[in-house]
């Protein structure tokens, strides 16, 4: 049993919420209390698996652990590769901690128009997408998980949101979809040069790619992840989404989803293309500083708490991007 958990713990922690959502689909809509119990129980069980991973994680080892590497889409040489290292570990822990708290809050606070079955099921699907994004080491697998996050959040804003929910949800969807389109094009360009979507094989590929091509691929990745951050000037979807989303959606948005953009920059864009990252670093640092100042100033005058959180998020994530552009690899 211990060996099986070591080999498949990452898949288990990723797909347990999806199994919980599938169980909820089989439960009649009218059994609202049972839906809440299944949703919270699934989140707590997923958290328990995550705690086991944290206990078994070797903190003296710098590489990936609990690695899963299985055949997946052979025709494009994409594999089901998952791994956990020191970068993804705290983000996994953050996700596992936030989701049960959201379910506890939702126990007596399902937003209008109600329907706990659909609302809580979408939250579990969202959890699978978030966890998978932090653990995937194949570009196509990462893209799938990254996009899984999009639809549940769209429906949470569009169905359970505030008065302007339709506008906010469509704006969120269009912005994120545009960034995703550029991201997948960058991934396909990498595949053309490397013949693989495996991050382990692509890390040393940049030396063989012409400088101009590197700039284009890095630019596509940066816009895709920059919209998700969101970084100035791609930030305008966030205040609308924050204000119109239900409270639980705002918590997930600020607590986890915005971190996925900066994670993508650190995990994929900058390590794969250090030469292009060095070229663009001054411009990205400038945009980050503008976002820091602009977000802080606008946050100061907000009478709406959710808008304050949204603009302060633009500001504090600007600090994160500014730190990334410093590209200081010194270990403390």
mmCIF file of C-alpha atoms in Angstrom:
data_model
loop_
_atom_site.group_PDB
_atom_site.id
_atom_site.type_symbol
_atom_site.label_atom_id
_atom_site.label_comp_id
_atom_site.label_asym_id
_atom_site.label_seq_id
_atom_site.Cartn_x
_atom_site.Cartn_y
_atom_site.Cartn_z
ATOM 1 C CA UNK A 1 0.000 0.000 0.000
ATOM 2 C CA UNK A 2 2.822 2.384 0.930
ATOM 3 C CA UNK A 3 4.585 1.700 -2.385
ATOM 4 C CA UNK A 4 1.370 2.281 -4.337
ATOM 5 C CA UNK A 5 0.830 5.602 -2.554
ATOM 6 C CA UNK A 6 4.404 6.651 -3.323
ATOM 7 C CA UNK A 7 3.896 5.866 -7.010
ATOM 8 C CA UNK A 8 0.412 7.303 -7.468
ATOM 9 C CA UNK A 9 -0.066 9.854 -4.690
ATOM 10 C CA UNK A 10 0.054 12.820 -7.095
ATOM 11 C CA UNK A 11 -2.609 11.312 -9.356
ATOM 12 C CA UNK A 12 -4.709 10.507 -6.288
ATOM 13 C CA UNK A 13 -4.518 14.025 -4.849
ATOM 14 C CA UNK A 14 -5.295 15.488 -8.285
ATOM 15 C CA UNK A 15 -8.261 13.362 -9.305
ATOM 16 C CA UNK A 16 -9.966 12.699 -5.962
ATOM 17 C CA UNK A 17 -11.984 15.945 -6.297
ATOM 18 C CA UNK A 18 -13.048 14.877 -9.784
ATOM 19 C CA UNK A 19 -14.237 11.536 -8.385
ATOM 20 C CA UNK A 20 -16.172 13.446 -5.733
ATOM 21 C CA UNK A 21 -17.820 15.582 -8.432
ATOM 22 C CA UNK A 22 -18.779 12.405 -10.337
ATOM 23 C CA UNK A 23 -20.344 10.931 -7.176
ATOM 24 C CA UNK A 24 -22.361 14.113 -6.712
ATOM 25 C CA UNK A 25 -23.721 13.807 -10.250
ATOM 26 C CA UNK A 26 -25.321 10.498 -9.251
ATOM 27 C CA UNK A 27 -27.017 12.045 -6.200
ATOM 28 C CA UNK A 28 -30.465 13.626 -6.770
ATOM 29 C CA UNK A 29 -30.507 17.418 -6.843
ATOM 30 C CA UNK A 30 -32.878 17.636 -3.906
ATOM 31 C CA UNK A 31 -30.420 15.962 -1.487
ATOM 32 C CA UNK A 32 -28.702 19.263 -0.688
ATOM 33 C CA UNK A 33 -27.302 18.204 2.685
ATOM 34 C CA UNK A 34 -25.805 15.050 1.199
ATOM 35 C CA UNK A 35 -24.164 17.103 -1.573
ATOM 36 C CA UNK A 36 -22.530 19.342 1.027
ATOM 37 C CA UNK A 37 -21.297 16.324 3.005
ATOM 38 C CA UNK A 38 -19.813 14.655 -0.110
ATOM 39 C CA UNK A 39 -18.142 17.874 -1.262
ATOM 40 C CA UNK A 40 -16.583 18.682 2.115
ATOM 41 C CA UNK A 41 -15.657 15.037 2.723
ATOM 42 C CA UNK A 42 -13.928 14.847 -0.655
ATOM 43 C CA UNK A 43 -11.977 18.040 0.022
ATOM 44 C CA UNK A 44 -10.901 16.786 3.453
ATOM 45 C CA UNK A 45 -9.886 13.383 2.050
ATOM 46 C CA UNK A 46 -7.840 15.166 -0.632
ATOM 47 C CA UNK A 47 -6.257 17.276 2.116
ATOM 48 C CA UNK A 48 -5.391 14.089 4.026
ATOM 49 C CA UNK A 49 -3.583 12.688 0.971
ATOM 50 C CA UNK A 50 -1.795 16.036 0.652
ATOM 51 C CA UNK A 51 -0.673 15.878 4.291
ATOM 52 C CA UNK A 52 0.710 12.385 3.657
ATOM 53 C CA UNK A 53 2.662 13.799 0.672
ATOM 54 C CA UNK A 54 4.048 16.621 2.823
ATOM 55 C CA UNK A 55 5.158 14.115 5.475
ATOM 56 C CA UNK A 56 6.847 11.817 2.939
ATOM 57 C CA UNK A 57 8.444 14.639 0.921
ATOM 58 C CA UNK A 58 12.250 14.675 1.207
ATOM 59 C CA UNK A 59 13.058 18.306 2.001
ATOM 60 C CA UNK A 60 16.787 17.710 1.501
ATOM 61 C CA UNK A 61 16.269 16.628 -2.103
ATOM 62 C CA UNK A 62 16.180 19.344 -4.773
ATOM 63 C CA UNK A 63 14.638 17.418 -7.662
ATOM 64 C CA UNK A 64 11.163 16.134 -8.487
ATOM 65 C CA UNK A 65 9.603 13.518 -6.231
ATOM 66 C CA UNK A 66 6.608 11.142 -6.496
ATOM 67 C CA UNK A 67 7.128 11.276 -10.270
ATOM 68 C CA UNK A 68 4.517 9.683 -12.547
ATOM 69 C CA UNK A 69 5.566 9.071 -16.156
ATOM 70 C CA UNK A 70 3.068 7.099 -18.210
ATOM 71 C CA UNK A 71 2.143 6.896 -21.890
ATOM 72 C CA UNK A 72 -0.717 9.229 -22.816
ATOM 73 C CA UNK A 73 -1.165 10.709 -26.333
ATOM 74 C CA UNK A 74 1.337 8.748 -28.409
ATOM 75 C CA UNK A 75 0.534 10.416 -31.741
ATOM 76 C CA UNK A 76 1.993 13.725 -30.546
ATOM 77 C CA UNK A 77 4.500 12.207 -28.114
ATOM 78 C CA UNK A 78 2.741 13.699 -25.105
ATOM 79 C CA UNK A 79 3.057 11.781 -21.848
ATOM 80 C CA UNK A 80 1.233 11.836 -18.524
ATOM 81 C CA UNK A 81 4.061 13.290 -16.421
ATOM 82 C CA UNK A 82 3.532 14.676 -12.938
ATOM 83 C CA UNK A 83 6.103 15.650 -10.349
ATOM 84 C CA UNK A 84 6.422 17.610 -7.119
ATOM 85 C CA UNK A 85 9.338 19.840 -6.144
ATOM 86 C CA UNK A 86 10.013 22.748 -3.815
ATOM 87 C CA UNK A 87 8.336 25.220 -6.173
ATOM 88 C CA UNK A 88 5.020 23.415 -6.527
ATOM 89 C CA UNK A 89 4.889 22.055 -2.947
ATOM 90 C CA UNK A 90 3.697 25.263 -1.190
ATOM 91 C CA UNK A 91 1.201 25.986 -3.971
ATOM 92 C CA UNK A 92 -0.203 22.472 -3.598
ATOM 93 C CA UNK A 93 -0.512 23.044 0.135
ATOM 94 C CA UNK A 94 -2.213 26.406 -0.415
ATOM 95 C CA UNK A 95 -4.803 24.846 -2.734
ATOM 96 C CA UNK A 96 -5.496 21.923 -0.418
ATOM 97 C CA UNK A 97 -5.978 24.291 2.538
ATOM 98 C CA UNK A 98 -8.183 26.885 0.831
ATOM 99 C CA UNK A 99 -10.743 24.564 -0.796
ATOM 100 C CA UNK A 100 -12.053 22.890 2.422
ATOM 101 C CA UNK A 101 -12.388 26.350 4.013
ATOM 102 C CA UNK A 102 -14.446 27.452 1.025
ATOM 103 C CA UNK A 103 -16.729 24.433 1.427
ATOM 104 C CA UNK A 104 -17.141 25.119 5.145
ATOM 105 C CA UNK A 105 -18.166 28.696 4.372
ATOM 106 C CA UNK A 106 -20.520 27.506 1.631
ATOM 107 C CA UNK A 107 -22.349 25.146 3.999
ATOM 108 C CA UNK A 108 -24.913 27.836 4.837
ATOM 109 C CA UNK A 109 -23.998 30.366 2.159
ATOM 110 C CA UNK A 110 -24.823 28.924 -1.259
ATOM 111 C CA UNK A 111 -25.295 32.087 -3.391
ATOM 112 C CA UNK A 112 -28.391 32.772 -5.449
ATOM 113 C CA UNK A 113 -29.905 31.047 -7.418
ATOM 114 C CA UNK A 114 -28.887 28.167 -5.137
ATOM 115 C CA UNK A 115 -28.374 24.627 -6.529
ATOM 116 C CA UNK A 116 -25.624 23.245 -4.226
ATOM 117 C CA UNK A 117 -25.170 20.218 -6.503
ATOM 118 C CA UNK A 118 -23.930 22.278 -9.470
ATOM 119 C CA UNK A 119 -22.093 24.882 -7.385
ATOM 120 C CA UNK A 120 -20.112 22.431 -5.244
ATOM 121 C CA UNK A 121 -19.421 20.094 -8.175
ATOM 122 C CA UNK A 122 -17.851 22.974 -10.095
ATOM 123 C CA UNK A 123 -15.699 23.782 -7.067
ATOM 124 C CA UNK A 124 -14.370 20.207 -6.998
ATOM 125 C CA UNK A 125 -13.616 20.284 -10.732
ATOM 126 C CA UNK A 126 -11.861 23.601 -10.168
ATOM 127 C CA UNK A 127 -9.723 22.000 -7.449
ATOM 128 C CA UNK A 128 -8.605 19.240 -9.830
ATOM 129 C CA UNK A 129 -7.599 21.842 -12.421
ATOM 130 C CA UNK A 130 -5.626 23.906 -9.907
ATOM 131 C CA UNK A 131 -3.767 20.963 -8.375
ATOM 132 C CA UNK A 132 -3.008 19.427 -11.771
ATOM 133 C CA UNK A 133 -1.598 22.720 -13.070
ATOM 134 C CA UNK A 134 0.931 22.812 -10.231
ATOM 135 C CA UNK A 135 2.016 19.187 -10.730
ATOM 136 C CA UNK A 136 2.054 18.662 -14.529
ATOM 137 C CA UNK A 137 5.457 18.344 -16.188
ATOM 138 C CA UNK A 138 4.209 17.789 -19.742
ATOM 139 C CA UNK A 139 3.190 20.953 -21.599
ATOM 140 C CA UNK A 140 -0.012 19.489 -23.070
ATOM 141 C CA UNK A 141 -1.011 17.989 -19.723
ATOM 142 C CA UNK A 142 -0.369 21.353 -18.082
ATOM 143 C CA UNK A 143 -2.461 23.096 -20.730
ATOM 144 C CA UNK A 144 -5.369 20.703 -20.158
ATOM 145 C CA UNK A 145 -5.371 21.338 -16.408
ATOM 146 C CA UNK A 146 -4.877 25.073 -16.968
ATOM 147 C CA UNK A 147 -7.982 25.161 -19.171
ATOM 148 C CA UNK A 148 -10.022 22.977 -16.814
ATOM 149 C CA UNK A 149 -9.889 25.921 -14.403
ATOM 150 C CA UNK A 150 -11.447 28.284 -16.942
ATOM 151 C CA UNK A 151 -14.940 26.817 -17.373
ATOM 152 C CA UNK A 152 -15.912 26.257 -13.696
ATOM 153 C CA UNK A 153 -14.814 29.806 -12.863
ATOM 154 C CA UNK A 154 -16.747 31.165 -15.850
ATOM 155 C CA UNK A 155 -19.956 29.487 -14.685
ATOM 156 C CA UNK A 156 -19.413 30.460 -11.048
ATOM 157 C CA UNK A 157 -19.215 34.129 -12.045
ATOM 158 C CA UNK A 158 -21.867 33.939 -14.767
ATOM 159 C CA UNK A 159 -24.499 31.987 -12.789
ATOM 160 C CA UNK A 160 -23.883 32.786 -9.110
ATOM 161 C CA UNK A 161 -22.332 36.243 -9.506
ATOM 162 C CA UNK A 162 -23.608 39.780 -8.950
ATOM 163 C CA UNK A 163 -25.774 42.074 -11.096
ATOM 164 C CA UNK A 164 -23.135 42.491 -13.825
ATOM 165 C CA UNK A 165 -22.150 38.816 -13.804
ATOM 166 C CA UNK A 166 -22.686 38.202 -17.524
ATOM 167 C CA UNK A 167 -20.363 41.020 -18.551
ATOM 168 C CA UNK A 168 -17.720 40.002 -15.996
ATOM 169 C CA UNK A 169 -17.827 36.299 -16.899
ATOM 170 C CA UNK A 170 -17.584 36.917 -20.648
ATOM 171 C CA UNK A 171 -14.722 39.368 -20.150
ATOM 172 C CA UNK A 172 -12.915 36.858 -17.939
ATOM 173 C CA UNK A 173 -13.485 34.109 -20.499
ATOM 174 C CA UNK A 174 -12.304 36.142 -23.514
ATOM 175 C CA UNK A 175 -9.171 37.459 -21.807
ATOM 176 C CA UNK A 176 -8.150 34.053 -20.498
ATOM 177 C CA UNK A 177 -8.987 32.274 -23.756
ATOM 178 C CA UNK A 178 -6.894 34.753 -25.754
ATOM 179 C CA UNK A 179 -3.934 34.155 -23.451
ATOM 180 C CA UNK A 180 -4.430 30.395 -23.682
ATOM 181 C CA UNK A 181 -4.415 30.559 -27.494
ATOM 182 C CA UNK A 182 -1.016 32.276 -27.482
ATOM 183 C CA UNK A 183 0.251 29.815 -24.894
ATOM 184 C CA UNK A 184 -0.690 26.703 -26.885
ATOM 185 C CA UNK A 185 0.884 28.222 -30.012
ATOM 186 C CA UNK A 186 4.106 28.691 -28.041
ATOM 187 C CA UNK A 187 3.936 25.094 -26.823
ATOM 188 C CA UNK A 188 3.426 23.846 -30.390
ATOM 189 C CA UNK A 189 6.393 25.919 -31.571
ATOM 190 C CA UNK A 190 8.493 24.268 -28.874
ATOM 191 C CA UNK A 191 7.296 20.879 -30.058
ATOM 192 C CA UNK A 192 8.363 21.712 -33.620
ATOM 193 C CA UNK A 193 11.892 22.353 -32.405
ATOM 194 C CA UNK A 194 12.175 19.686 -29.701
ATOM 195 C CA UNK A 195 9.787 16.938 -30.801
ATOM 196 C CA UNK A 196 8.461 16.581 -27.260
ATOM 197 C CA UNK A 197 6.262 18.246 -24.654
ATOM 198 C CA UNK A 198 8.317 16.785 -21.794
ATOM 199 C CA UNK A 199 9.774 19.623 -19.707
ATOM 200 C CA UNK A 200 12.718 17.451 -18.742
ATOM 201 C CA UNK A 201 13.767 17.194 -22.389
ATOM 202 C CA UNK A 202 13.012 20.812 -23.280
ATOM 203 C CA UNK A 203 15.061 22.556 -20.586
ATOM 204 C CA UNK A 204 18.254 22.616 -22.678
ATOM 205 C CA UNK A 205 16.540 23.236 -26.005
ATOM 206 C CA UNK A 206 16.862 27.046 -26.127
ATOM 207 C CA UNK A 207 20.496 26.914 -27.281
ATOM 208 C CA UNK A 208 19.353 25.336 -30.569
ATOM 209 C CA UNK A 209 16.539 27.834 -31.262
ATOM 210 C CA UNK A 210 17.285 31.079 -33.183
ATOM 211 C CA UNK A 211 17.167 34.244 -31.098
ATOM 212 C CA UNK A 212 14.216 35.795 -32.953
ATOM 213 C CA UNK A 213 12.182 32.596 -32.560
ATOM 214 C CA UNK A 214 12.975 32.496 -28.865
ATOM 215 C CA UNK A 215 11.644 36.018 -28.480
ATOM 216 C CA UNK A 216 8.380 35.112 -30.225
ATOM 217 C CA UNK A 217 7.814 31.927 -28.216
ATOM 218 C CA UNK A 218 8.702 33.624 -24.932
ATOM 219 C CA UNK A 219 6.410 36.536 -25.844
ATOM 220 C CA UNK A 220 3.488 34.180 -26.434
ATOM 221 C CA UNK A 221 4.076 32.444 -23.103
ATOM 222 C CA UNK A 222 4.459 35.719 -21.264
ATOM 223 C CA UNK A 223 1.179 37.146 -22.577
ATOM 224 C CA UNK A 224 -0.627 33.882 -21.764
ATOM 225 C CA UNK A 225 0.680 33.794 -18.199
ATOM 226 C CA UNK A 226 0.668 37.592 -17.826
ATOM 227 C CA UNK A 227 -3.093 37.725 -18.401
ATOM 228 C CA UNK A 228 -3.568 35.088 -15.728
ATOM 229 C CA UNK A 229 -1.350 36.963 -13.220
ATOM 230 C CA UNK A 230 -2.902 39.525 -14.145
ATOM 231 C CA UNK A 231 -0.143 41.935 -15.020
ATOM 232 C CA UNK A 232 -0.588 45.522 -16.163
ATOM 233 C CA UNK A 233 -1.958 46.234 -18.799
ATOM 234 C CA UNK A 234 -3.750 42.833 -18.957
ATOM 235 C CA UNK A 235 -5.385 43.321 -15.552
ATOM 236 C CA UNK A 236 -8.743 44.884 -16.473
ATOM 237 C CA UNK A 237 -10.706 41.617 -16.266
ATOM 238 C CA UNK A 238 -9.807 41.116 -12.596
ATOM 239 C CA UNK A 239 -11.767 43.941 -10.878
ATOM 240 C CA UNK A 240 -14.956 42.955 -12.720
ATOM 241 C CA UNK A 241 -14.476 39.256 -11.985
ATOM 242 C CA UNK A 242 -13.673 39.907 -8.315
ATOM 243 C CA UNK A 243 -16.655 42.174 -7.730
ATOM 244 C CA UNK A 244 -19.206 40.010 -9.539
ATOM 245 C CA UNK A 245 -17.961 36.597 -8.391
ATOM 246 C CA UNK A 246 -19.578 35.031 -5.317
ATOM 247 C CA UNK A 247 -17.480 35.268 -2.154
ATOM 248 C CA UNK A 248 -16.168 31.729 -2.548
ATOM 249 C CA UNK A 249 -15.150 32.496 -6.140
ATOM 250 C CA UNK A 250 -13.312 35.629 -5.020
ATOM 251 C CA UNK A 251 -11.427 33.632 -2.385
ATOM 252 C CA UNK A 252 -10.336 31.016 -4.924
ATOM 253 C CA UNK A 253 -9.479 33.738 -7.441
ATOM 254 C CA UNK A 254 -7.281 35.756 -5.080
ATOM 255 C CA UNK A 255 -5.975 32.810 -3.077
ATOM 256 C CA UNK A 256 -4.937 30.391 -5.806
ATOM 257 C CA UNK A 257 -5.829 31.241 -9.419
ATOM 258 C CA UNK A 258 -3.722 34.395 -9.683
ATOM 259 C CA UNK A 259 -0.686 32.419 -8.500
ATOM 260 C CA UNK A 260 -1.007 30.132 -11.525
ATOM 261 C CA UNK A 261 0.209 32.922 -13.826
ATOM 262 C CA UNK A 262 3.386 33.666 -11.894
ATOM 263 C CA UNK A 263 3.939 29.923 -11.416
ATOM 264 C CA UNK A 264 3.822 29.471 -15.201
ATOM 265 C CA UNK A 265 6.426 32.207 -15.673
ATOM 266 C CA UNK A 266 8.784 30.640 -13.132
ATOM 267 C CA UNK A 267 8.189 27.030 -14.189
ATOM 268 C CA UNK A 268 8.058 27.362 -17.972
ATOM 269 C CA UNK A 269 8.786 30.716 -19.613
ATOM 270 C CA UNK A 270 11.928 31.859 -17.808
ATOM 271 C CA UNK A 271 13.727 28.477 -17.445
ATOM 272 C CA UNK A 272 13.032 27.454 -21.054
ATOM 273 C CA UNK A 273 14.171 30.749 -22.579
ATOM 274 C CA UNK A 274 16.731 32.460 -20.322
ATOM 275 C CA UNK A 275 18.158 34.442 -23.256
ATOM 276 C CA UNK A 276 14.753 35.842 -24.234
ATOM 277 C CA UNK A 277 13.906 36.424 -20.559
ATOM 278 C CA UNK A 278 17.086 38.475 -20.162
ATOM 279 C CA UNK A 279 16.193 40.504 -23.264
ATOM 280 C CA UNK A 280 12.654 41.256 -22.087
ATOM 281 C CA UNK A 281 13.470 41.624 -18.358
ATOM 282 C CA UNK A 282 13.806 45.462 -18.328
ATOM 283 C CA UNK A 283 10.475 45.894 -20.123
ATOM 284 C CA UNK A 284 8.720 43.394 -17.875
ATOM 285 C CA UNK A 285 10.214 45.071 -14.806
ATOM 286 C CA UNK A 286 8.877 48.425 -16.029
ATOM 287 C CA UNK A 287 5.362 46.988 -16.483
ATOM 288 C CA UNK A 288 5.611 45.386 -13.028
ATOM 289 C CA UNK A 289 6.543 48.717 -11.402
ATOM 290 C CA UNK A 290 3.677 50.475 -13.205
ATOM 291 C CA UNK A 291 1.310 47.768 -11.976
ATOM 292 C CA UNK A 292 2.619 48.076 -8.404
ATOM 293 C CA UNK A 293 2.084 51.832 -8.259
ATOM 294 C CA UNK A 294 -1.139 51.931 -10.283
ATOM 295 C CA UNK A 295 -2.744 49.046 -8.386
ATOM 296 C CA UNK A 296 -1.844 50.550 -5.006
ATOM 297 C CA UNK A 297 -3.131 54.022 -5.875
ATOM 298 C CA UNK A 298 -6.437 52.741 -7.262
ATOM 299 C CA UNK A 299 -6.866 50.376 -4.284
ATOM 300 C CA UNK A 300 -6.541 53.342 -1.886
ATOM 301 C CA UNK A 301 -9.725 54.991 -3.158
ATOM 302 C CA UNK A 302 -11.952 51.914 -3.500
ATOM 303 C CA UNK A 303 -15.150 51.935 -1.424
ATOM 304 C CA UNK A 304 -15.853 48.326 -2.481
ATOM 305 C CA UNK A 305 -13.894 45.691 -0.528
ATOM 306 C CA UNK A 306 -13.740 43.272 -3.444
ATOM 307 C CA UNK A 307 -12.371 45.942 -5.783
ATOM 308 C CA UNK A 308 -9.821 46.857 -3.131
ATOM 309 C CA UNK A 309 -8.684 43.216 -3.019
ATOM 310 C CA UNK A 310 -8.579 43.089 -6.837
ATOM 311 C CA UNK A 311 -6.403 46.177 -7.291
ATOM 312 C CA UNK A 312 -4.178 45.318 -4.340
ATOM 313 C CA UNK A 313 -3.683 41.919 -6.006
ATOM 314 C CA UNK A 314 -2.523 43.689 -9.189
ATOM 315 C CA UNK A 315 -0.048 45.596 -7.018
ATOM 316 C CA UNK A 316 1.326 42.717 -4.961
ATOM 317 C CA UNK A 317 1.620 40.406 -7.973
ATOM 318 C CA UNK A 318 3.570 43.197 -9.639
ATOM 319 C CA UNK A 319 6.107 42.737 -6.839
ATOM 320 C CA UNK A 320 6.227 39.016 -7.649
ATOM 321 C CA UNK A 321 6.866 39.653 -11.349
ATOM 322 C CA UNK A 322 9.474 42.288 -10.474
ATOM 323 C CA UNK A 323 11.243 39.710 -8.316
ATOM 324 C CA UNK A 324 11.120 37.173 -11.145
ATOM 325 C CA UNK A 325 12.681 39.626 -13.626
ATOM 326 C CA UNK A 326 15.607 40.105 -11.221
ATOM 327 C CA UNK A 327 16.551 36.490 -12.105
ATOM 328 C CA UNK A 328 18.676 36.127 -8.995
ATOM 329 C CA UNK A 329 19.502 32.427 -8.588
ATOM 330 C CA UNK A 330 21.475 32.785 -5.376
ATOM 331 C CA UNK A 331 20.318 30.350 -2.673
ATOM 332 C CA UNK A 332 19.862 31.613 0.863
#
